[in-house]
Amino acid sequence: MTGPRINAERLLGRLRTLGNIGRDEGRLTRLAASDSDRAGRDAVVGWMHDAGLEVMVDRIGNLFGIWHAGDANSAPLMLGSHIDTVIDAGIYDGCYGVVGGLEVVQTLREAGVKPDRPVVIAAFTNEEGVRYAPDMMGSLVYAGGLGVAEALATVGTDGTVLGEELARIGYAGPHEPGFLRPHAYLELHIEQGPILDREGVAIGAVENLQGISWQRVTIDGVANHAGTTPMAMRRDAGQAAARVVTFLRDLISQTNAPTVATVGCMAFEPNAINVIPSRAVFTVDLRDPDEDRLRAAEATLARYLESLADAEGVTVVVERLAQFDPVTFDPAIVAAIEAAAAENGLRSRRMTSGAGHDAQMIARLCPAAMIFVPSLKGISHNPREHTQAADLQAGANVLLDVIRKLTHV
Ligand code: HGY
Ligand code: MN
Ligand code: MN
Ligand code: MN
């Protein structure tokens, strides 16, 4: 496809700038509604203004840059992702979709291209869910899957309240989430997995996204002396928690299903070397592209936790933090992504997203799809996350060409 092409230098420069906001002693952490999130948002707002966009913020802090192109009565085409990160993160997850989308809009505007409808670039609040669960919270609220008041009342892992933090950083906006109902939604994102890199394919045309289940498990036993208490007399919350971790691994290894399970957080109380833990609190992240299999894995875990309580003489309480069904993206947009890749002389392949994304939520409102680019060695949620400049540029050019197809320019 001829026509305007992406300016890689500006795209890379902005990714590096964002990648240094919230970096402390070499580690990048920009959690939702933190001071570093404010600084990152301020940078994006500045770039949105540089691109000539109107900036609007909704009540959950979702940030929108609006290009009032084409027919003002037409629903906008929306691009988006997030700029909040996990702990000790890479610089591409989420940020590439926001900065890349902005680059596409700015490139089209600078080339005098006139889309037939408004185009909006979104940066959704709290996609990662590390500080405030669930993840994809801003886009979930935007899509009507969670009430604004309930979301703003969420208490974080640090005891703060999301709504108060958004107000403190100046991003508790006036607009009702969902105030712009998109005509279609596209998200540009790194794959965060090994497939594209391993196969040497430049573009992933993402056709579906797996289901996600987040739970927090609290096991209560009895603190006792590590030296004097015979093993048979213990009600050891730590031992019980460890058994859950190995149960999950064994459960999945017995099937050849693509189910994945992660215990990412675990804390013991009183957390002393010579005290049998009285309490263990840990999280379980289960995912599967098949909804029935995911529900079955949750039910198997629930039964195991009940049996464990009896066997170990402990009590077990489970809180649900997130439950998102698998999502199928819009086949016509997926086909447009493949066509744009081919026109750019790029190999593409259809694929499932293992990671959760804002597109999973916005797909509840309108046709949606995602464009993936390779993650080197499939590494993500890790400072070694990396995507080659040429791949970043190629993905943004494919996004630009799909936008032109969808806005008839
Ligand atoms: O958990 C996820 O997949 C996303 O990064 N929030
Ligand atoms: Mn992401
Ligand atoms: Mn992520
Ligand atoms: Mn994600």
Short mmCIF file of C-alpha atoms and ligand atoms in Angstrom, two decimals:
data_model
loop_
_atom_site.label_atom_id
_atom_site.label_comp_id
_atom_site.label_asym_id
_atom_site.label_seq_id
_atom_site.Cartn_x
_atom_site.Cartn_y
_atom_site.Cartn_z
CA MET A 1 0.00 0.00 0.00
CA THR A 2 1.46 3.36 -0.97
CA GLY A 3 0.95 6.52 1.05
CA PRO A 4 2.23 7.82 4.39
CA ARG A 5 4.59 5.60 6.37
CA ILE A 6 5.42 5.57 10.06
CA ASN A 7 8.23 7.74 11.44
CA ALA A 8 10.09 5.12 13.46
CA GLU A 9 12.37 7.63 15.18
CA ARG A 10 9.50 9.52 16.83
CA LEU A 11 7.81 6.23 17.80
CA LEU A 12 10.99 4.78 19.31
CA GLY A 13 11.86 8.06 21.03
CA ARG A 14 8.48 8.23 22.74
CA LEU A 15 8.68 4.57 23.82
CA ARG A 16 12.08 5.26 25.39
CA THR A 17 10.74 8.40 27.10
CA LEU A 18 7.81 6.47 28.60
CA GLY A 19 10.18 3.62 29.42
CA ASN A 20 12.12 5.96 31.71
CA ILE A 21 9.08 7.33 33.57
CA GLY A 22 8.79 5.32 36.78
CA ARG A 23 12.26 3.82 36.47
CA ASP A 24 13.98 3.58 39.84
CA GLU A 25 17.45 2.08 40.15
CA GLY A 26 17.03 0.55 36.72
CA ARG A 27 13.65 -1.06 37.42
CA LEU A 28 10.58 0.26 35.56
CA THR A 29 7.37 0.13 37.61
CA ARG A 30 4.45 2.43 36.68
CA LEU A 31 1.45 1.09 38.61
CA ALA A 32 -2.04 2.42 37.96
CA ALA A 33 -2.82 5.82 39.54
CA SER A 34 0.69 6.20 40.97
CA ASP A 35 2.84 9.33 40.68
CA SER A 36 4.73 7.70 37.82
CA ASP A 37 1.41 6.89 36.11
CA ARG A 38 0.60 10.60 36.36
CA ALA A 39 3.91 11.49 34.77
CA GLY A 40 3.36 8.96 32.00
CA ARG A 41 -0.16 10.24 31.40
CA ASP A 42 1.13 13.84 31.29
CA ALA A 43 3.61 12.84 28.59
CA VAL A 44 0.91 11.12 26.52
CA VAL A 45 -1.43 14.12 26.90
CA GLY A 46 1.37 16.37 25.64
CA TRP A 47 1.90 14.15 22.59
CA MET A 48 -1.84 14.05 21.94
CA HIS A 49 -1.88 17.86 21.92
CA ASP A 50 1.19 17.90 19.64
CA ALA A 51 -0.82 15.69 17.27
CA GLY A 52 -3.66 18.21 17.30
CA LEU A 53 -6.09 15.97 19.20
CA GLU A 54 -8.74 16.96 21.72
CA VAL A 55 -7.96 15.26 25.05
CA MET A 56 -10.78 13.92 27.23
CA VAL A 57 -10.69 11.89 30.45
CA ASP A 58 -13.51 9.80 31.87
CA ARG A 59 -14.38 9.13 35.51
CA ILE A 60 -12.18 6.04 35.78
CA GLY A 61 -9.28 7.97 34.28
CA ASN A 62 -9.42 6.47 30.79
CA LEU A 63 -7.58 8.93 28.56
CA PHE A 64 -8.75 9.73 24.99
CA GLY A 65 -7.15 11.75 22.19
CA ILE A 66 -9.82 12.63 19.62
CA TRP A 67 -9.23 13.47 15.97
CA HIS A 68 -12.46 15.13 14.85
CA ALA A 69 -12.17 13.84 11.32
CA GLY A 70 -14.91 12.96 8.83
CA ASP A 71 -18.57 12.88 9.72
CA ALA A 72 -18.99 14.16 13.28
CA ASN A 73 -22.17 12.09 13.64
CA SER A 74 -20.35 8.85 12.88
CA ALA A 75 -19.11 6.64 15.70
CA PRO A 76 -15.32 6.89 16.03
CA LEU A 77 -12.77 4.31 15.08
CA MET A 78 -10.87 3.62 18.33
CA LEU A 79 -7.24 2.53 18.76
CA GLY A 80 -5.86 1.91 22.19
CA SER A 81 -4.01 0.07 24.90
CA HIS A 82 -2.52 1.04 28.26
CA ILE A 83 0.55 2.68 29.79
CA ASP A 84 0.44 1.24 33.29
CA THR A 85 2.96 -1.56 33.83
CA VAL A 86 3.64 -4.56 36.04
CA ILE A 87 6.51 -4.49 38.56
CA ASP A 88 10.01 -4.43 37.03
CA ALA A 89 8.47 -4.24 33.57
CA GLY A 90 9.59 -3.95 29.98
CA ILE A 91 8.96 -0.78 27.97
CA TYR A 92 6.71 -2.15 25.19
CA ASP A 93 3.72 -3.86 26.90
CA GLY A 94 0.77 -1.53 26.40
CA CYS A 95 2.88 1.54 25.66
CA TYR A 96 3.55 0.33 22.12
CA GLY A 97 -0.19 0.33 21.40
CA VAL A 98 -0.72 3.84 22.74
CA VAL A 99 2.42 5.40 21.24
CA GLY A 100 2.03 3.41 17.99
CA GLY A 101 -1.63 4.38 17.66
CA LEU A 102 -0.74 8.00 18.29
CA GLU A 103 2.01 7.77 15.67
CA VAL A 104 -0.51 6.44 13.13
CA VAL A 105 -2.93 9.28 13.84
CA GLN A 106 -0.20 11.94 13.71
CA THR A 107 1.25 10.48 10.48
CA LEU A 108 -2.16 10.46 8.79
CA ARG A 109 -2.89 14.02 9.92
CA GLU A 110 0.51 15.27 8.78
CA ALA A 111 -0.07 13.61 5.39
CA GLY A 112 -3.38 15.42 5.03
CA VAL A 113 -5.31 12.13 4.92
CA LYS A 114 -9.02 12.60 5.67
CA PRO A 115 -10.75 9.64 7.36
CA ASP A 116 -14.52 9.46 6.89
CA ARG A 117 -15.13 9.28 10.66
CA PRO A 118 -13.50 10.48 13.89
CA VAL A 119 -10.48 8.52 15.10
CA VAL A 120 -9.75 8.17 18.83
CA ILE A 121 -6.62 6.91 20.57
CA ALA A 122 -7.28 5.56 24.09
CA ALA A 123 -5.03 4.82 27.05
CA PHE A 124 -7.10 2.73 29.45
CA THR A 125 -6.65 2.87 33.20
CA ASN A 126 -5.22 -0.06 35.18
CA GLU A 127 -4.90 -2.69 32.48
CA GLU A 128 -2.39 -4.68 34.51
CA GLY A 129 -4.42 -5.02 37.69
CA VAL A 130 -1.24 -5.32 39.80
CA ARG A 131 -2.21 -2.63 42.33
CA TYR A 132 -6.02 -2.79 41.92
CA ALA A 133 -7.74 -6.01 40.79
CA PRO A 134 -9.19 -6.93 38.35
CA ASP A 135 -6.97 -6.25 35.40
CA MET A 136 -8.31 -4.49 32.30
CA MET A 137 -10.32 -2.47 34.82
CA GLY A 138 -10.57 0.83 32.88
CA SER A 139 -11.73 -0.84 29.68
CA LEU A 140 -14.03 -3.20 31.65
CA VAL A 141 -15.77 -0.19 33.19
CA TYR A 142 -15.82 1.54 29.78
CA ALA A 143 -17.55 -1.52 28.31
CA GLY A 144 -20.12 -1.60 31.12
CA GLY A 145 -18.76 -4.77 32.74
CA LEU A 146 -18.09 -3.09 36.11
CA GLY A 147 -19.83 -0.12 37.71
CA VAL A 148 -17.82 3.11 37.95
CA ALA A 149 -18.54 3.60 41.66
CA GLU A 150 -17.59 0.02 42.46
CA ALA A 151 -14.35 0.34 40.48
CA LEU A 152 -13.43 3.67 42.07
CA ALA A 153 -13.99 2.12 45.51
CA THR A 154 -11.48 -0.66 44.83
CA VAL A 155 -8.89 -0.99 47.59
CA GLY A 156 -5.40 -1.71 46.32
CA THR A 157 -2.73 -4.08 47.54
CA ASP A 158 -1.25 -1.03 49.33
CA GLY A 159 -4.53 -0.12 51.07
CA THR A 160 -5.17 2.92 48.87
CA VAL A 161 -8.52 3.54 47.15
CA LEU A 162 -8.44 3.84 43.36
CA GLY A 163 -10.83 6.81 43.12
CA GLU A 164 -8.84 8.79 45.69
CA GLU A 165 -5.58 8.06 43.90
CA LEU A 166 -6.98 9.06 40.50
CA ALA A 167 -8.17 12.32 42.03
CA ARG A 168 -4.79 12.86 43.70
CA ILE A 169 -2.94 12.49 40.40
CA GLY A 170 -5.46 14.71 38.61
CA TYR A 171 -6.96 12.06 36.32
CA ALA A 172 -10.46 11.57 37.73
CA GLY A 173 -12.18 12.95 34.64
CA PRO A 174 -15.73 14.26 34.18
CA HIS A 175 -16.96 12.04 31.36
CA GLU A 176 -19.06 8.92 31.87
CA PRO A 177 -17.19 5.77 30.75
CA GLY A 178 -18.61 4.64 27.42
CA PHE A 179 -19.29 8.27 26.38
CA LEU A 180 -17.71 7.55 22.99
CA ARG A 181 -19.23 4.38 21.55
CA PRO A 182 -16.67 3.07 19.07
CA HIS A 183 -17.53 1.91 15.54
CA ALA A 184 -14.62 -0.55 15.77
CA TYR A 185 -11.55 -1.04 17.96
CA LEU A 186 -7.99 -2.00 17.08
CA GLU A 187 -5.16 -2.72 19.51
CA LEU A 188 -1.51 -2.89 18.52
CA HIS A 189 0.50 -4.92 21.03
CA ILE A 190 3.62 -7.01 21.43
CA GLU A 191 2.81 -10.73 21.45
CA GLN A 192 4.39 -11.30 24.87
CA GLY A 193 4.78 -14.95 23.86
CA PRO A 194 7.22 -17.01 21.74
CA ILE A 195 5.26 -17.86 18.57
CA LEU A 196 6.00 -15.02 16.11
CA ASP A 197 9.67 -14.81 17.09
CA ARG A 198 10.13 -18.57 16.85
CA GLU A 199 8.41 -18.78 13.44
CA GLY A 200 10.04 -15.62 12.06
CA VAL A 201 6.62 -14.10 11.32
CA ALA A 202 6.30 -10.31 11.52
CA ILE A 203 2.57 -9.85 12.16
CA GLY A 204 0.06 -11.69 14.36
CA ALA A 205 -3.58 -11.29 13.25
CA VAL A 206 -5.16 -12.05 16.61
CA GLU A 207 -8.50 -13.82 16.18
CA ASN A 208 -9.28 -14.70 19.77
CA LEU A 209 -8.16 -14.22 23.34
CA GLN A 210 -8.23 -16.80 26.13
CA GLY A 211 -10.38 -16.71 29.26
CA ILE A 212 -8.87 -15.49 32.52
CA SER A 213 -9.67 -16.45 36.13
CA TRP A 214 -8.02 -14.64 39.06
CA GLN A 215 -8.56 -15.82 42.65
CA ARG A 216 -7.01 -14.94 46.00
CA VAL A 217 -6.73 -17.84 48.47
CA THR A 218 -6.32 -17.34 52.24
CA ILE A 219 -5.31 -20.40 54.26
CA ASP A 220 -5.41 -20.15 58.06
CA GLY A 221 -3.61 -22.68 60.25
CA VAL A 222 -2.00 -22.30 63.67
CA ALA A 223 1.32 -20.63 64.44
CA ASN A 224 3.59 -22.84 66.51
CA HIS A 225 7.22 -23.41 67.37
CA ALA A 226 9.29 -24.65 64.43
CA GLY A 227 11.45 -26.75 66.73
CA THR A 228 9.13 -28.27 69.27
CA THR A 229 6.04 -29.07 67.21
CA PRO A 230 5.96 -32.62 65.83
CA MET A 231 5.03 -32.67 62.11
CA ALA A 232 1.82 -34.64 62.81
CA MET A 233 0.62 -31.93 65.19
CA ARG A 234 1.08 -29.04 62.80
CA ARG A 235 -1.63 -26.98 61.10
CA ASP A 236 0.83 -25.39 58.76
CA ALA A 237 -0.66 -22.82 56.36
CA GLY A 238 2.62 -22.67 54.48
CA GLN A 239 2.74 -26.41 53.77
CA ALA A 240 -0.90 -26.32 52.64
CA ALA A 241 -0.19 -23.43 50.26
CA ALA A 242 2.83 -25.24 48.82
CA ARG A 243 0.63 -28.28 48.13
CA VAL A 244 -1.74 -26.08 46.07
CA VAL A 245 1.12 -24.86 43.89
CA THR A 246 2.26 -28.40 43.07
CA PHE A 247 -1.36 -29.58 42.69
CA LEU A 248 -1.94 -27.02 39.95
CA ARG A 249 1.22 -28.02 38.09
CA ASP A 250 0.38 -31.73 38.35
CA LEU A 251 -3.26 -31.14 37.35
CA ILE A 252 -2.23 -29.42 34.13
CA SER A 253 0.67 -31.75 33.33
CA GLN A 254 -1.84 -34.65 33.32
CA THR A 255 -3.70 -33.14 30.37
CA ASN A 256 -2.35 -31.87 27.05
CA ALA A 257 -4.72 -28.91 27.22
CA PRO A 258 -3.26 -25.40 26.76
CA THR A 259 -4.49 -24.42 30.24
CA VAL A 260 -1.97 -22.35 32.21
CA ALA A 261 -1.81 -21.74 35.96
CA THR A 262 0.31 -19.22 37.86
CA VAL A 263 0.75 -18.53 41.57
CA GLY A 264 2.30 -15.08 41.24
CA CYS A 265 1.92 -13.68 44.77
CA MET A 266 2.39 -15.48 48.09
CA ALA A 267 2.77 -14.12 51.64
CA PHE A 268 3.06 -15.91 54.97
CA GLU A 269 2.20 -14.64 58.43
CA PRO A 270 3.89 -14.05 60.80
CA ASN A 271 6.67 -14.64 58.25
CA ALA A 272 9.35 -15.61 60.77
CA ILE A 273 12.01 -18.23 60.18
CA ASN A 274 11.22 -20.24 63.31
CA VAL A 275 7.40 -19.94 63.36
CA ILE A 276 5.06 -22.35 61.58
CA PRO A 277 3.01 -20.07 59.31
CA SER A 278 -0.43 -19.35 60.72
CA ARG A 279 -1.60 -17.79 57.44
CA ALA A 280 -0.75 -18.03 53.76
CA VAL A 281 -2.30 -15.65 51.23
CA PHE A 282 -1.66 -16.32 47.55
CA THR A 283 -3.14 -15.69 44.11
CA VAL A 284 -4.11 -18.18 41.40
CA ASP A 285 -4.21 -17.06 37.75
CA LEU A 286 -5.85 -19.71 35.52
CA ARG A 287 -6.27 -19.28 31.75
CA ASP A 288 -7.62 -21.33 28.87
CA PRO A 289 -8.95 -20.50 25.38
CA ASP A 290 -11.87 -22.86 26.08
CA GLU A 291 -14.43 -21.58 28.55
CA ASP A 292 -15.68 -25.02 29.65
CA ARG A 293 -12.16 -26.24 30.33
CA LEU A 294 -11.41 -23.10 32.33
CA ARG A 295 -14.55 -23.53 34.43
CA ALA A 296 -13.67 -27.21 34.96
CA ALA A 297 -10.17 -26.30 36.13
CA GLU A 298 -11.66 -23.80 38.61
CA ALA A 299 -14.07 -26.47 39.92
CA THR A 300 -11.28 -29.05 40.29
CA LEU A 301 -9.21 -26.54 42.25
CA ALA A 302 -12.20 -25.71 44.48
CA ARG A 303 -12.69 -29.41 45.30
CA TYR A 304 -8.99 -29.81 46.03
CA LEU A 305 -8.99 -26.84 48.40
CA GLU A 306 -11.88 -28.39 50.35
CA SER A 307 -10.06 -31.71 50.69
CA LEU A 308 -6.88 -29.88 51.65
CA ALA A 309 -8.63 -28.07 54.50
CA ASP A 310 -9.58 -31.44 56.04
CA ALA A 311 -6.23 -33.06 55.39
CA GLU A 312 -4.16 -30.21 56.83
CA GLY A 313 -6.57 -29.03 59.56
CA VAL A 314 -6.66 -25.55 58.11
CA THR A 315 -9.41 -23.24 56.88
CA VAL A 316 -9.47 -22.02 53.28
CA VAL A 317 -11.22 -18.89 51.98
CA VAL A 318 -11.29 -18.08 48.26
CA GLU A 319 -12.04 -14.62 46.83
CA ARG A 320 -12.73 -14.19 43.12
CA LEU A 321 -10.73 -11.26 41.70
CA ALA A 322 -11.49 -11.56 37.97
CA GLN A 323 -13.38 -13.86 35.63
CA PHE A 324 -13.23 -12.99 31.92
CA ASP A 325 -14.60 -15.29 29.23
CA PRO A 326 -12.63 -16.06 26.08
CA VAL A 327 -13.31 -13.54 23.30
CA THR A 328 -13.46 -14.01 19.52
CA PHE A 329 -12.45 -10.97 17.48
CA ASP A 330 -14.08 -9.67 14.32
CA PRO A 331 -13.21 -11.89 11.32
CA ALA A 332 -13.48 -9.00 8.83
CA ILE A 333 -10.97 -6.89 10.76
CA VAL A 334 -8.70 -9.91 11.21
CA ALA A 335 -8.80 -10.41 7.43
CA ALA A 336 -8.03 -6.71 6.90
CA ILE A 337 -4.96 -7.10 9.12
CA GLU A 338 -3.77 -10.07 7.07
CA ALA A 339 -4.35 -8.15 3.82
CA ALA A 340 -2.49 -5.09 5.11
CA ALA A 341 0.42 -7.27 6.20
CA ALA A 342 0.58 -8.86 2.73
CA GLU A 343 0.46 -5.43 1.05
CA ASN A 344 3.42 -4.45 3.22
CA GLY A 345 5.26 -7.58 2.12
CA LEU A 346 5.05 -9.04 5.63
CA ARG A 347 4.29 -12.63 6.68
CA SER A 348 1.38 -12.90 9.08
CA ARG A 349 -0.40 -15.69 10.92
CA ARG A 350 -3.64 -15.95 12.85
CA MET A 351 -3.27 -16.58 16.55
CA THR A 352 -4.78 -16.61 20.02
CA SER A 353 -3.71 -14.10 22.62
CA GLY A 354 -2.48 -15.73 25.82
CA ALA A 355 -2.40 -12.37 27.57
CA GLY A 356 -5.41 -10.32 28.57
CA HIS A 357 -5.88 -7.01 26.78
CA ASP A 358 -8.23 -4.03 26.72
CA ALA A 359 -9.51 -5.36 23.39
CA GLN A 360 -11.05 -8.24 25.37
CA MET A 361 -13.34 -5.69 27.03
CA ILE A 362 -13.99 -3.24 24.20
CA ALA A 363 -15.02 -6.23 22.03
CA ARG A 364 -18.20 -6.15 24.15
CA LEU A 365 -19.04 -2.79 22.53
CA CYS A 366 -18.00 -3.16 18.89
CA PRO A 367 -16.07 -5.28 16.36
CA ALA A 368 -12.47 -5.49 17.57
CA ALA A 369 -9.17 -7.15 16.73
CA MET A 370 -5.49 -6.99 17.61
CA ILE A 371 -2.21 -6.75 15.73
CA PHE A 372 0.76 -8.48 17.36
CA VAL A 373 4.45 -8.00 16.67
CA PRO A 374 7.17 -10.41 17.83
CA SER A 375 8.58 -10.43 21.37
CA LEU A 376 12.19 -11.52 21.33
CA LYS A 377 12.38 -15.04 22.84
CA GLY A 378 8.76 -14.57 23.93
CA ILE A 379 9.84 -12.64 27.03
CA SER A 380 7.43 -10.13 28.62
CA HIS A 381 6.46 -8.81 32.05
CA ASN A 382 10.24 -8.73 32.44
CA PRO A 383 12.78 -5.92 31.88
CA ARG A 384 14.34 -8.05 29.12
CA GLU A 385 11.13 -7.65 27.06
CA HIS A 386 12.27 -6.51 23.58
CA THR A 387 10.91 -6.01 20.08
CA GLN A 388 13.13 -4.99 17.13
CA ALA A 389 12.66 -1.46 15.77
CA ALA A 390 11.82 -2.83 12.32
CA ASP A 391 9.05 -4.97 13.82
CA LEU A 392 7.66 -2.02 15.79
CA GLN A 393 7.60 0.06 12.61
CA ALA A 394 6.05 -2.76 10.56
CA GLY A 395 3.25 -3.28 13.07
CA ALA A 396 2.44 0.42 13.14
CA ASN A 397 2.40 0.57 9.32
CA VAL A 398 -0.04 -2.35 9.23
CA LEU A 399 -2.22 -0.55 11.77
CA LEU A 400 -2.06 2.60 9.63
CA ASP A 401 -3.15 0.71 6.52
CA VAL A 402 -6.00 -1.06 8.34
CA ILE A 403 -7.19 2.31 9.68
CA ARG A 404 -7.19 3.69 6.12
CA LYS A 405 -9.24 0.70 4.92
CA LEU A 406 -11.73 1.07 7.77
CA THR A 407 -12.09 4.84 7.23
CA HIS A 408 -12.16 4.59 3.42
CA VAL A 409 -9.13 6.74 2.64
O1 HGY B 1 -2.76 -10.32 32.85
C1 HGY B 1 -2.65 -9.98 31.67
O2 HGY B 1 -2.64 -10.81 30.77
C2 HGY B 1 -2.52 -8.54 31.28
O3 HGY B 1 -1.17 -8.25 31.12
N1 HGY B 1 -3.13 -7.67 32.23
MN MN B 2 -0.55 -5.16 27.80
MN MN B 3 0.80 -6.80 30.68
MN MN B 4 -2.54 -7.10 28.71
#
